[in-house]
């Protein structure tokens, strides 16, 4: 019989706070993505780009059949399957998740994947082929200087950068630090003595 506060294998049980943080981050950003897309389609359809912040940002409705930066146009069903795979992978990691940074990063990526997946599944022209609603264009209208994007794309980008930064710093999703080659060599040397 395991004691209170431990798992069946006797290891210390951690409260599922990191999973809750991941889910909360994902739900917040996913909801923001859905609301902004509804507002964009309701208010920007058939209108010229709306200049905001002195031209720093333009609100310009675009239906994107491809991935970020308009890559993989015509491969919408493949992108749909990739998004489903990303969602499954993140859900699989949740029970092992112990890092706050990874929880936030994965939550952002999950929200972005779900936001764009929702468009691909439920928007025209049909399931698995739907076009993603993009509406934010920076420095000029129509993706003139930078591709038009949405909140989901921002979540994927910011979450991805955070995850890469954590990996470069040696932080693992389970809360451990990655050992350097030098540390591993020292451990092997000490074990061999």
mmCIF file of N, CA and C in Angstrom, residues 36-50 58-67 70 119 124 130-137 141-144 147-151:
data_model
loop_
_atom_site.group_PDB
_atom_site.id
_atom_site.type_symbol
_atom_site.label_atom_id
_atom_site.label_comp_id
_atom_site.label_asym_id
_atom_site.label_seq_id
_atom_site.Cartn_x
_atom_site.Cartn_y
_atom_site.Cartn_z
ATOM 1 N N UNK A 36 -11.100 35.990 -32.076
ATOM 2 C CA UNK A 36 -10.546 36.944 -33.045
ATOM 3 C C UNK A 36 -10.866 36.538 -34.481
ATOM 4 N N UNK A 37 -10.918 35.237 -34.755
ATOM 5 C CA UNK A 37 -11.275 34.794 -36.109
ATOM 6 C C UNK A 37 -12.742 35.083 -36.418
ATOM 7 N N UNK A 38 -13.617 34.909 -35.438
ATOM 8 C CA UNK A 38 -15.035 35.238 -35.629
ATOM 9 C C UNK A 38 -15.177 36.737 -35.894
ATOM 10 N N UNK A 39 -14.492 37.551 -35.091
ATOM 11 C CA UNK A 39 -14.548 39.005 -35.289
ATOM 12 C C UNK A 39 -13.967 39.411 -36.642
ATOM 13 N N UNK A 40 -12.857 38.790 -37.022
ATOM 14 C CA UNK A 40 -12.218 39.125 -38.298
ATOM 15 C C UNK A 40 -13.126 38.784 -39.472
ATOM 16 N N UNK A 41 -13.718 37.593 -39.455
ATOM 17 C CA UNK A 41 -14.578 37.214 -40.581
ATOM 18 C C UNK A 41 -15.850 38.060 -40.616
ATOM 19 N N UNK A 42 -16.372 38.444 -39.455
ATOM 20 C CA UNK A 42 -17.594 39.251 -39.403
ATOM 21 C C UNK A 42 -17.349 40.699 -39.834
ATOM 22 N N UNK A 43 -16.159 41.226 -39.552
ATOM 23 C CA UNK A 43 -15.914 42.652 -39.771
ATOM 24 C C UNK A 43 -14.977 42.992 -40.919
ATOM 25 N N UNK A 44 -14.224 42.031 -41.419
ATOM 26 C CA UNK A 44 -13.235 42.332 -42.458
ATOM 27 C C UNK A 44 -13.573 41.744 -43.821
ATOM 28 N N UNK A 45 -14.541 40.854 -43.872
ATOM 29 C CA UNK A 45 -14.914 40.198 -45.132
ATOM 30 C C UNK A 45 -15.303 41.243 -46.177
ATOM 31 N N UNK A 46 -14.633 41.210 -47.325
ATOM 32 C CA UNK A 46 -14.952 42.103 -48.426
ATOM 33 C C UNK A 46 -14.515 43.551 -48.241
ATOM 34 N N UNK A 47 -13.769 43.826 -47.193
ATOM 35 C CA UNK A 47 -13.314 45.194 -46.924
ATOM 36 C C UNK A 47 -11.834 45.318 -47.238
ATOM 37 N N UNK A 48 -11.398 46.528 -47.566
ATOM 38 C CA UNK A 48 -9.961 46.738 -47.743
ATOM 39 C C UNK A 48 -9.261 46.635 -46.387
ATOM 40 N N UNK A 49 -7.954 46.416 -46.368
ATOM 41 C CA UNK A 49 -7.225 46.319 -45.102
ATOM 42 C C UNK A 49 -7.455 47.541 -44.212
ATOM 43 N N UNK A 50 -7.574 47.282 -42.909
ATOM 44 C CA UNK A 50 -7.783 48.340 -41.924
ATOM 45 C C UNK A 50 -6.439 48.665 -41.282
ATOM 46 N N UNK A 58 -1.863 45.979 -40.021
ATOM 47 C CA UNK A 58 -3.063 46.063 -40.858
ATOM 48 C C UNK A 58 -3.912 44.832 -40.574
ATOM 49 N N UNK A 59 -5.213 45.038 -40.446
ATOM 50 C CA UNK A 59 -6.137 43.920 -40.314
ATOM 51 C C UNK A 59 -6.651 43.616 -41.715
ATOM 52 N N UNK A 60 -6.293 42.452 -42.208
ATOM 53 C CA UNK A 60 -6.509 42.108 -43.612
ATOM 54 C C UNK A 60 -6.882 40.627 -43.700
ATOM 55 N N UNK A 61 -8.144 40.341 -43.976
ATOM 56 C CA UNK A 61 -8.641 38.967 -43.982
ATOM 57 C C UNK A 61 -8.106 38.174 -45.170
ATOM 58 N N UNK A 62 -7.483 37.034 -44.860
ATOM 59 C CA UNK A 62 -6.933 36.134 -45.873
ATOM 60 C C UNK A 62 -7.339 34.712 -45.498
ATOM 61 N N UNK A 63 -7.717 33.922 -46.474
ATOM 62 C CA UNK A 63 -8.016 32.495 -46.254
ATOM 63 C C UNK A 63 -6.820 31.711 -46.768
ATOM 64 N N UNK A 64 -6.139 31.037 -45.863
ATOM 65 C CA UNK A 64 -4.872 30.379 -46.179
ATOM 66 C C UNK A 64 -5.050 28.862 -46.289
ATOM 67 N N UNK A 65 -4.859 28.286 -47.484
ATOM 68 C CA UNK A 65 -4.970 26.839 -47.638
ATOM 69 C C UNK A 65 -3.687 26.100 -47.259
ATOM 70 N N UNK A 66 -2.628 26.836 -46.948
ATOM 71 C CA UNK A 66 -1.339 26.216 -46.645
ATOM 72 C C UNK A 66 -0.975 26.342 -45.178
ATOM 73 N N UNK A 67 0.320 26.201 -44.929
ATOM 74 C CA UNK A 67 0.850 26.318 -43.572
ATOM 75 C C UNK A 67 1.324 27.751 -43.358
ATOM 76 N N UNK A 70 2.436 30.644 -45.906
ATOM 77 C CA UNK A 70 1.834 30.123 -47.147
ATOM 78 C C UNK A 70 2.605 28.952 -47.755
ATOM 79 N N UNK A 119 -10.007 25.335 -37.945
ATOM 80 C CA UNK A 119 -10.291 25.914 -39.265
ATOM 81 C C UNK A 119 -10.234 24.851 -40.354
ATOM 82 N N UNK A 124 -14.712 26.257 -44.941
ATOM 83 C CA UNK A 124 -14.751 25.925 -46.372
ATOM 84 C C UNK A 124 -13.327 25.773 -46.892
ATOM 85 N N UNK A 130 -10.214 22.657 -45.050
ATOM 86 C CA UNK A 130 -10.607 24.024 -44.739
ATOM 87 C C UNK A 130 -9.427 24.981 -44.757
ATOM 88 N N UNK A 131 -9.714 26.210 -45.138
ATOM 89 C CA UNK A 131 -8.684 27.245 -45.183
ATOM 90 C C UNK A 131 -8.628 27.968 -43.844
ATOM 91 N N UNK A 132 -7.424 28.239 -43.377
ATOM 92 C CA UNK A 132 -7.204 28.911 -42.098
ATOM 93 C C UNK A 132 -7.443 30.407 -42.270
ATOM 94 N N UNK A 133 -8.132 31.011 -41.299
ATOM 95 C CA UNK A 133 -8.392 32.448 -41.311
ATOM 96 C C UNK A 133 -7.183 33.169 -40.732
ATOM 97 N N UNK A 134 -6.537 33.987 -41.558
ATOM 98 C CA UNK A 134 -5.437 34.852 -41.129
ATOM 99 C C UNK A 134 -5.902 36.286 -41.307
ATOM 100 N N UNK A 135 -5.438 37.196 -40.437
ATOM 101 C CA UNK A 135 -5.938 38.565 -40.537
ATOM 102 C C UNK A 135 -4.985 39.634 -40.017
ATOM 103 N N UNK A 136 -3.827 39.277 -39.513
ATOM 104 C CA UNK A 136 -2.880 40.266 -39.003
ATOM 105 C C UNK A 136 -1.716 40.373 -39.984
ATOM 106 N N UNK A 137 -1.511 41.573 -40.492
ATOM 107 C CA UNK A 137 -0.407 41.836 -41.413
ATOM 108 C C UNK A 137 0.417 42.977 -40.827
ATOM 109 N N UNK A 141 -0.131 46.097 -45.801
ATOM 110 C CA UNK A 141 -1.284 45.217 -46.031
ATOM 111 C C UNK A 141 -0.925 44.012 -46.895
ATOM 112 N N UNK A 142 -1.749 42.983 -46.786
ATOM 113 C CA UNK A 142 -1.646 41.832 -47.683
ATOM 114 C C UNK A 142 -0.384 41.004 -47.564
ATOM 115 N N UNK A 143 0.276 41.043 -46.427
ATOM 116 C CA UNK A 143 1.498 40.263 -46.280
ATOM 117 C C UNK A 143 2.635 40.792 -47.125
ATOM 118 N N UNK A 144 2.605 42.065 -47.393
ATOM 119 C CA UNK A 144 3.594 42.717 -48.249
ATOM 120 C C UNK A 144 5.020 42.553 -47.720
ATOM 121 N N UNK A 147 4.350 37.611 -43.784
ATOM 122 C CA UNK A 147 3.108 36.873 -44.047
ATOM 123 C C UNK A 147 1.980 37.237 -43.075
ATOM 124 N N UNK A 148 0.767 37.204 -43.565
ATOM 125 C CA UNK A 148 -0.420 37.451 -42.752
ATOM 126 C C UNK A 148 -0.591 36.253 -41.815
ATOM 127 N N UNK A 149 -0.933 36.524 -40.552
ATOM 128 C CA UNK A 149 -1.019 35.453 -39.561
ATOM 129 C C UNK A 149 -2.214 35.659 -38.652
ATOM 130 N N UNK A 150 -2.350 34.777 -37.651
ATOM 131 C CA UNK A 150 -3.444 34.846 -36.684
ATOM 132 C C UNK A 150 -2.904 34.536 -35.291
ATOM 133 N N UNK A 151 -3.785 34.510 -34.302
ATOM 134 C CA UNK A 151 -3.378 34.236 -32.919
ATOM 135 C C UNK A 151 -2.796 32.830 -32.795
#
